[in-house]
PDB file of C-alpha atoms and ligand atoms in Angstrom:
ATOM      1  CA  UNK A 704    -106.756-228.309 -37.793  1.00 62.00           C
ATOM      2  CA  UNK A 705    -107.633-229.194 -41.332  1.00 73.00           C
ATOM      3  CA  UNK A 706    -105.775-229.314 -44.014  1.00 85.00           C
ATOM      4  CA  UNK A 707    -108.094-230.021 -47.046  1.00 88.00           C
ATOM      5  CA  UNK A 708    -108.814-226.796 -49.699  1.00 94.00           C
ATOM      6  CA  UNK A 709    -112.030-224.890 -48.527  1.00 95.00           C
ATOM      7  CA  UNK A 710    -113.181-225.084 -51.702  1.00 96.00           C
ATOM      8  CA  UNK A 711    -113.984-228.977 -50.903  1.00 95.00           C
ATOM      9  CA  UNK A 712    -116.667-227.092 -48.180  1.00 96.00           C
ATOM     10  CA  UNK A 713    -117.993-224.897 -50.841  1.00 97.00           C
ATOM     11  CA  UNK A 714    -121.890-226.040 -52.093  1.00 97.00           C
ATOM     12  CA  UNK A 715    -122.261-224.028 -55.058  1.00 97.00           C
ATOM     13  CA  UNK A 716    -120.336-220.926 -56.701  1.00 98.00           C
ATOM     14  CA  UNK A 717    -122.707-217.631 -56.861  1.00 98.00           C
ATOM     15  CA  UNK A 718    -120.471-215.653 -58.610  1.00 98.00           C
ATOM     16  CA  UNK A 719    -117.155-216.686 -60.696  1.00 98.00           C
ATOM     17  CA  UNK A 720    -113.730-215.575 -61.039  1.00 98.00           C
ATOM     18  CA  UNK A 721    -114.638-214.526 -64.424  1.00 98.00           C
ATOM     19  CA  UNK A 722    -118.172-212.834 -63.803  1.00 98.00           C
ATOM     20  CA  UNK A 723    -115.805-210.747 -60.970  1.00 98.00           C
ATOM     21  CA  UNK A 724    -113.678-210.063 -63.303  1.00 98.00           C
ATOM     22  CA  UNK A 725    -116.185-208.549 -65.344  1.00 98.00           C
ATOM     23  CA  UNK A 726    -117.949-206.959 -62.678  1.00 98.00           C
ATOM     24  CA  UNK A 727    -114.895-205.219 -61.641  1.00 98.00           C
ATOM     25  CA  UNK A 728    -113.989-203.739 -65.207  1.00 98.00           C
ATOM     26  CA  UNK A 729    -117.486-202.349 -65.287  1.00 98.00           C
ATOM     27  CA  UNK A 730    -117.343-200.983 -61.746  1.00 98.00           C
ATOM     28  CA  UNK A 731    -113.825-199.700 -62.628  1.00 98.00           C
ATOM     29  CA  UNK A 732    -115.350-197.903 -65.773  1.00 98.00           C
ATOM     30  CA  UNK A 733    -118.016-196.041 -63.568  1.00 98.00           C
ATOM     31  CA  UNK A 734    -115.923-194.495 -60.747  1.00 98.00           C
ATOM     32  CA  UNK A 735    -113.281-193.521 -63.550  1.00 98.00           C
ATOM     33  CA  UNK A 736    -115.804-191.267 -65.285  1.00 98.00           C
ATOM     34  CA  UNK A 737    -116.682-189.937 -61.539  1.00 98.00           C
ATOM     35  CA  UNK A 738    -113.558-189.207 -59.843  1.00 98.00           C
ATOM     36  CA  UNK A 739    -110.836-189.412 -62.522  1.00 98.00           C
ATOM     37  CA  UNK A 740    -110.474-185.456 -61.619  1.00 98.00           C
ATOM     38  CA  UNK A 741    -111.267-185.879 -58.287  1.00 98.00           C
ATOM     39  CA  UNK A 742    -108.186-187.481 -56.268  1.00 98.00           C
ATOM     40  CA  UNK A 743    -110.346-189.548 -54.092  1.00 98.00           C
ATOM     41  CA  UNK A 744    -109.761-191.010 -50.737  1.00 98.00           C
ATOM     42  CA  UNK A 745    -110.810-194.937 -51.530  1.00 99.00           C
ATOM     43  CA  UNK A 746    -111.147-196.370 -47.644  1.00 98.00           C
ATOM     44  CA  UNK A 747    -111.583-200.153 -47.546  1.00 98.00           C
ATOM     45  CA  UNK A 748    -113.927-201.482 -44.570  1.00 98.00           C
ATOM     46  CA  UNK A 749    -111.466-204.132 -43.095  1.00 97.00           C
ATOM     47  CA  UNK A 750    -111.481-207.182 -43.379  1.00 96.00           C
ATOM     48  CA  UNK A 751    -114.134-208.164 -46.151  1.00 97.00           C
ATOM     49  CA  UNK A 752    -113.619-205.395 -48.398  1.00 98.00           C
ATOM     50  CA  UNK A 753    -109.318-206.068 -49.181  1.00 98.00           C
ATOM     51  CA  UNK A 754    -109.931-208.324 -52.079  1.00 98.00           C
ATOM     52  CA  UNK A 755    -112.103-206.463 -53.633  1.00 98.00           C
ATOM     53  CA  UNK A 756    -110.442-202.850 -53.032  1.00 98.00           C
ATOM     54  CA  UNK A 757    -107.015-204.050 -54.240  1.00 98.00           C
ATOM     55  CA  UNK A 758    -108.456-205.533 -57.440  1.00 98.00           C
ATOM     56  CA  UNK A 759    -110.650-202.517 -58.158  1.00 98.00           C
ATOM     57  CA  UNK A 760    -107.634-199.899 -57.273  1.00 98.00           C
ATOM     58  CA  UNK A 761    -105.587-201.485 -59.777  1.00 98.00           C
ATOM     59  CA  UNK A 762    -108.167-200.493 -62.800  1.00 98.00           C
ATOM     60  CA  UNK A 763    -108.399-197.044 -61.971  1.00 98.00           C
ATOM     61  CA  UNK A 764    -105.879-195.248 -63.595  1.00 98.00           C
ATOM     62  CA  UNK A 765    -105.660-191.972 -61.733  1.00 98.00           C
ATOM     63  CA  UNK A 766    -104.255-190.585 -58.411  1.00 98.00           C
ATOM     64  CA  UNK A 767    -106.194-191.566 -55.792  1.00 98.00           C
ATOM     65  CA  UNK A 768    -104.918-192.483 -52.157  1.00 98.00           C
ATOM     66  CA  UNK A 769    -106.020-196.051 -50.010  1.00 98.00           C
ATOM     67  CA  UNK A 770    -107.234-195.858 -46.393  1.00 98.00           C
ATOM     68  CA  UNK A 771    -108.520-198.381 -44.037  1.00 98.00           C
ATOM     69  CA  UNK A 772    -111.185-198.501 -41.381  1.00 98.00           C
ATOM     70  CA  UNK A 773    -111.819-201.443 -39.184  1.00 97.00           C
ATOM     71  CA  UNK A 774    -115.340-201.338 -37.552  1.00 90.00           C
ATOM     72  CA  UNK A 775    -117.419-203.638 -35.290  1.00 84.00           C
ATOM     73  CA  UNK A 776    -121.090-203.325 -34.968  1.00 75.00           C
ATOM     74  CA  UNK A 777    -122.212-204.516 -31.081  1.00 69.00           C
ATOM     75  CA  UNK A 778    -125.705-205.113 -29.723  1.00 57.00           C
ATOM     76  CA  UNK A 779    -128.092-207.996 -29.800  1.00 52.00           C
ATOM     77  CA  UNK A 780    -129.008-207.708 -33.460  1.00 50.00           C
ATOM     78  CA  UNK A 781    -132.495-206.849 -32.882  1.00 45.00           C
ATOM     79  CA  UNK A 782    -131.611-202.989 -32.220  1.00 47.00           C
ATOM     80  CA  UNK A 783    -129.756-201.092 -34.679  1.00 52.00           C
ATOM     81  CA  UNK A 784    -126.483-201.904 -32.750  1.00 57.00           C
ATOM     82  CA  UNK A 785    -123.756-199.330 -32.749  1.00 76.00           C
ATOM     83  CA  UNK A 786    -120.746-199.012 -34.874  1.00 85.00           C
ATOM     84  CA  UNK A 787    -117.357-198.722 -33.289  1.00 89.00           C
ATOM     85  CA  UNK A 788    -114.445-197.902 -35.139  1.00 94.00           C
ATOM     86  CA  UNK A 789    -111.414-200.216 -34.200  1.00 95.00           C
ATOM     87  CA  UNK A 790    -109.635-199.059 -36.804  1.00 97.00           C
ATOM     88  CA  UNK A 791    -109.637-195.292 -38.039  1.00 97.00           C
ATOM     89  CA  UNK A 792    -108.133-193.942 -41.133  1.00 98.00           C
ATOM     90  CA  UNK A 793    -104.559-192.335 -41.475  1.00 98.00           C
ATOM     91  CA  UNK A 794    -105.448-189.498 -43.624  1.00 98.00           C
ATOM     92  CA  UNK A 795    -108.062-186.577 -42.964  1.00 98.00           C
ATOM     93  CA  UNK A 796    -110.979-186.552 -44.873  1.00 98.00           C
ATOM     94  CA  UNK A 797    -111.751-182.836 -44.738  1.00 98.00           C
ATOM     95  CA  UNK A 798    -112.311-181.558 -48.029  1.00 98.00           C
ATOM     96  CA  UNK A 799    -111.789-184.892 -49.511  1.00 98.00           C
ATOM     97  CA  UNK A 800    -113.522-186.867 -52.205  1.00 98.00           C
ATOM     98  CA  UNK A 801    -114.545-190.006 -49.804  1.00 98.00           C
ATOM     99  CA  UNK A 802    -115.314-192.930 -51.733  1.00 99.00           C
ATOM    100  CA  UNK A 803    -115.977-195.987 -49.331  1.00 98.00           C
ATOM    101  CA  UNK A 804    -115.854-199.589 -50.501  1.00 98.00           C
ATOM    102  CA  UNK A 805    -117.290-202.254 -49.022  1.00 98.00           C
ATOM    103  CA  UNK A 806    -117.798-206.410 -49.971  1.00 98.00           C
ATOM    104  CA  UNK A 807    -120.918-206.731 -49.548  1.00 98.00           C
ATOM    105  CA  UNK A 808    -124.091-204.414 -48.497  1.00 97.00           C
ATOM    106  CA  UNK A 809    -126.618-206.341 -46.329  1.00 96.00           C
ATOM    107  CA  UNK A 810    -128.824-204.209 -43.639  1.00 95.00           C
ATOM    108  CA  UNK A 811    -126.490-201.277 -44.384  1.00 96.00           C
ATOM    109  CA  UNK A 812    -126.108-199.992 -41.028  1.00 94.00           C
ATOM    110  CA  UNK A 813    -122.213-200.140 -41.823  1.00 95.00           C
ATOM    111  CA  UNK A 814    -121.975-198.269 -44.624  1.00 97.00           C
ATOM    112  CA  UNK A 815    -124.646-195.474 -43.325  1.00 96.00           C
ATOM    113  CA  UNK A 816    -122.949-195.163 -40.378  1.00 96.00           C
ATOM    114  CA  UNK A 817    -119.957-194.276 -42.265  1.00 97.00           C
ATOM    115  CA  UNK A 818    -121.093-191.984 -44.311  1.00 97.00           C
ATOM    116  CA  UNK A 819    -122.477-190.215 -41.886  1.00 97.00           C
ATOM    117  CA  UNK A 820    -119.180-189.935 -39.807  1.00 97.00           C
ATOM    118  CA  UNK A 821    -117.089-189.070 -43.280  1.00 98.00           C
ATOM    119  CA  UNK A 822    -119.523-186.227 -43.959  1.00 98.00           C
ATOM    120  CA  UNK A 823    -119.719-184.973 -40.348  1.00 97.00           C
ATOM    121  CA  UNK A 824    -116.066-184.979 -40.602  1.00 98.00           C
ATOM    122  CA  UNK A 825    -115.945-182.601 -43.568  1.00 98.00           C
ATOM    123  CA  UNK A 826    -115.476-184.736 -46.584  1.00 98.00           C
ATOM    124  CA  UNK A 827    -116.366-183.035 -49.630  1.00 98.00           C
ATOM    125  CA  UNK A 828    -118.488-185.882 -51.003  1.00 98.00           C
ATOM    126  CA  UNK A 829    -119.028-189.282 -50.057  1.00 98.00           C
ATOM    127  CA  UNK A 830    -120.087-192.577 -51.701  1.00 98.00           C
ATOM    128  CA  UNK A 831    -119.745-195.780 -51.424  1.00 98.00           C
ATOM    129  CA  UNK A 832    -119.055-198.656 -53.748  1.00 98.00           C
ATOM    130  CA  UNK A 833    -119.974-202.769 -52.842  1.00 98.00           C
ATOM    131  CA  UNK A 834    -118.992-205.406 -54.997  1.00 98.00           C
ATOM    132  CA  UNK A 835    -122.406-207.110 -53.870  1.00 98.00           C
ATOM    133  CA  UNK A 836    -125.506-206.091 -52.343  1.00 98.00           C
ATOM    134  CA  UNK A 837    -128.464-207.628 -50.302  1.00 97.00           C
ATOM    135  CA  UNK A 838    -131.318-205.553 -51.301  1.00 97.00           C
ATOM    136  CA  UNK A 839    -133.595-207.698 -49.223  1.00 96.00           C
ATOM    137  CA  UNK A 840    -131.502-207.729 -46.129  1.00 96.00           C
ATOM    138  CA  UNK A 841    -132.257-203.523 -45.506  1.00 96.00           C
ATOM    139  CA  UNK A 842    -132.769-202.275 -42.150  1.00 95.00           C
ATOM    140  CA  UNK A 843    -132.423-199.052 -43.067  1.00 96.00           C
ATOM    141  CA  UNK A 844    -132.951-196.732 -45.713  1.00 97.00           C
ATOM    142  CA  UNK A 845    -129.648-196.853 -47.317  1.00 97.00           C
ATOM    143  CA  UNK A 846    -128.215-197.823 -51.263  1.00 97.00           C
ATOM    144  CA  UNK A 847    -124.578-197.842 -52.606  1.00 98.00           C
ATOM    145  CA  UNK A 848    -123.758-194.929 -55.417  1.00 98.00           C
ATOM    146  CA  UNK A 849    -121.686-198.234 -57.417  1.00 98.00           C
ATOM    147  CA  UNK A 850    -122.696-201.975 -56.716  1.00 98.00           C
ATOM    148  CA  UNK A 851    -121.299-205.253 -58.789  1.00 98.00           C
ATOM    149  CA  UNK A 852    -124.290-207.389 -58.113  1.00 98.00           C
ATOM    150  CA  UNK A 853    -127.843-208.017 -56.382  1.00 98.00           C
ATOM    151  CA  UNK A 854    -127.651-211.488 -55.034  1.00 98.00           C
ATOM    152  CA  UNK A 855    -130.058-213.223 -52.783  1.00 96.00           C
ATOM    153  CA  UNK A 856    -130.479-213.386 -49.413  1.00 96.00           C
ATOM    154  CA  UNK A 857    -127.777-215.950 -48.706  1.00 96.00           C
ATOM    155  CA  UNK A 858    -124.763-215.932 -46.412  1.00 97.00           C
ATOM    156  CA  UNK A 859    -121.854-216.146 -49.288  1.00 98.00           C
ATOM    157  CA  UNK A 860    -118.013-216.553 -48.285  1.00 98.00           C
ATOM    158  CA  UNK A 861    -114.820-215.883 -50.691  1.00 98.00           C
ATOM    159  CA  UNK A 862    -113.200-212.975 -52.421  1.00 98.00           C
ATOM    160  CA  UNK A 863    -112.379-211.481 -49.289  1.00 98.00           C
ATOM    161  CA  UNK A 864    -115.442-212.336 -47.449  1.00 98.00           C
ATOM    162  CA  UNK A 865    -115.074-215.198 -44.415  1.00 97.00           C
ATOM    163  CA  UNK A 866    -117.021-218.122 -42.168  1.00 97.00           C
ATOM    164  CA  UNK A 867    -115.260-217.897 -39.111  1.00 95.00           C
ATOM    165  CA  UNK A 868    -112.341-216.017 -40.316  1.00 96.00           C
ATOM    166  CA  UNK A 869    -112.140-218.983 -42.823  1.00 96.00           C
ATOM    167  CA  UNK A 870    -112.570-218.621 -46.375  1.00 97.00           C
ATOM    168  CA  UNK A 871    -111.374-215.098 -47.645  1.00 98.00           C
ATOM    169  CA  UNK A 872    -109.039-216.674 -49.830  1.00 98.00           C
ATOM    170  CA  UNK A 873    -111.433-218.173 -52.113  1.00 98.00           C
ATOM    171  CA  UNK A 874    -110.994-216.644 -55.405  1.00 98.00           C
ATOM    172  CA  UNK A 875    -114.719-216.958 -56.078  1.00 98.00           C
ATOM    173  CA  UNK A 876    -118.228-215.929 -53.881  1.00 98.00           C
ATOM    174  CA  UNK A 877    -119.775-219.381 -53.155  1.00 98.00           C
ATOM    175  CA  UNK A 878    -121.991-220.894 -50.304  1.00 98.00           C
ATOM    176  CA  UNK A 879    -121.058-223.254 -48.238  1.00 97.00           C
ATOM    177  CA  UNK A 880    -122.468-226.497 -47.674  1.00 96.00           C
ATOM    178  CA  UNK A 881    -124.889-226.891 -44.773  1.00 94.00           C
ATOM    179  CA  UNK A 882    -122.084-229.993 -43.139  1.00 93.00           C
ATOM    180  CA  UNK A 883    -119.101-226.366 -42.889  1.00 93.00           C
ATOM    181  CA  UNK A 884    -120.836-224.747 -40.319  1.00 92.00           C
ATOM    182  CA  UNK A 885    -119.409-225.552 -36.873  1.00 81.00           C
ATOM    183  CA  UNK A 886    -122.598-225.845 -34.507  1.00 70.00           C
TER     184      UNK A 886
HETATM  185  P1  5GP B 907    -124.361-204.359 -42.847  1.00 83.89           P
HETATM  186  O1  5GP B 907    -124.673-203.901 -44.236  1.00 83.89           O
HETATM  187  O2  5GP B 907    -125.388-205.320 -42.329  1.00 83.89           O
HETATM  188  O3  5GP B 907    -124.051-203.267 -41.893  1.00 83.89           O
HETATM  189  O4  5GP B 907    -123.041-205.181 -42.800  1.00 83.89           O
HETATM  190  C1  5GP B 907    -122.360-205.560 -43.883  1.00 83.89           C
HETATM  191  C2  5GP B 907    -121.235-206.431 -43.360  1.00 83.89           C
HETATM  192  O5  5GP B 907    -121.746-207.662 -42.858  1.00 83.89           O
HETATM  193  C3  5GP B 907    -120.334-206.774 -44.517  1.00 83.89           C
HETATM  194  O6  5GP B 907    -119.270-205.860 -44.627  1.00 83.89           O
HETATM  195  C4  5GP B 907    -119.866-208.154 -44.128  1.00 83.89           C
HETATM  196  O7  5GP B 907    -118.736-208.026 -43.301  1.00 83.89           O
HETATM  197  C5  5GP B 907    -120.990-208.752 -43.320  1.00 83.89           C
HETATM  198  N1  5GP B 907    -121.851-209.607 -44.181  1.00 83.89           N
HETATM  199  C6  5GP B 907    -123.095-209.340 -44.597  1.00 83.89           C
HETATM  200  N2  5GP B 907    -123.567-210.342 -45.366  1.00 83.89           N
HETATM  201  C7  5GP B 907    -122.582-211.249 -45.429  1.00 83.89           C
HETATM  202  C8  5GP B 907    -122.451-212.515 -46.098  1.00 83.89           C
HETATM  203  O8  5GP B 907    -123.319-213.029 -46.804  1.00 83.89           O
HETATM  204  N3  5GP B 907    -121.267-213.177 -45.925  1.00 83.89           N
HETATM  205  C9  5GP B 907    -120.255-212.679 -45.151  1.00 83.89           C
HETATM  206  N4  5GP B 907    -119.155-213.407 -45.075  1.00 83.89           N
HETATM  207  N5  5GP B 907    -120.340-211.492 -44.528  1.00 83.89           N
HETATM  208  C10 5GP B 907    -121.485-210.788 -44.668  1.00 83.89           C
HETATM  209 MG1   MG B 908    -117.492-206.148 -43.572  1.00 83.89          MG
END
């Protein structure tokens, strides 16, 4: 077990604690002039998204409620694998204003999936929000209603988002160096 700071593995910083900051007021800004009247349910997708989601809940100054959902995607990787929920959420979503938040949107198969269950389930509306996205990743034909940033195709840790389970505690979104990645 180490005990060094991760950010001694961390190559370069993509995005900084200050560029969050200011992606997150203007993200704030846009789902406050949606669903100010709208008493959403915000549902994190566990793990990645609980940085993000309890920085972003604390700018929006309006009642709203916080759910969770915990899902695993399973399959080789070359079909579109399937989604299981390990977690569900607490509250029911029938007739609600779903707004699902995510860290990061890469093929999308997460977030689609989800919104298809949330609307199958009743919700009123649903949307999702990602603090970054990975247009180029796409396997299918899926886009977030709010996003923070485009970033390249690169695998990015921090903010929530982990190597290993390593990571999430990063206060930035870097990349790691090449020597951090256990073979
Ligand atoms: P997808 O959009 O492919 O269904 O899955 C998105 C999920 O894959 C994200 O919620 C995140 O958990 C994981 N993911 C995708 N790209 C990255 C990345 O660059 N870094 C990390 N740490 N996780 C990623
Ligand atoms: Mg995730």
């Amino acid at each position: 077990m180490s005990d060094r700071s991760p950010r001694e593995d961390v190559a370069e910083v993509l995005v900084s604690e200050q560029e969050i900051q200011e992606v997150l007021d203007d993200l704030a800004q846009r789902v406050t002039s949606d669903y100010a009247d709208k008493n959403p349910l915000v549902v994190g997708v566990l793990t990645g998204a609980f940085v993000f989601l309890a920085d972003l809940v604390r700018r929006l100054d309006f009642p709203l409620e916080v759910d969770f959902v915990a899902a695993a995607s399973y399959g080789d990787g070359t079909v579109a694998g399937k989604l299981e929920l390990t977690k569900d959420v607490n509250r029911d979503p029938n007739q609600r204003h779903v707004l699902l938040v995510d860290d990061i949107l890469d093929t999308a198969r997460t977030l689609s999936t989800l919104t298809e269950l949330f609307v199958e389930r009743g919700a009123a509306s649903v949307r999702a929000c990602c603090l970054l996205d990975k247009p180029s990743r796409r396997a299918v034909d899926f886009n977030a209603d709010y996003v923070g940033l485009e970033i390249p195709d690169l695998f990015v840790v921090g903010y929530g988002l982990d190597y290993a389970y390593g990571y999430r505690n990063l206060p930035f979104i870097g990349v790691l160096r090449a020597e951090s990645y256990r073979t």
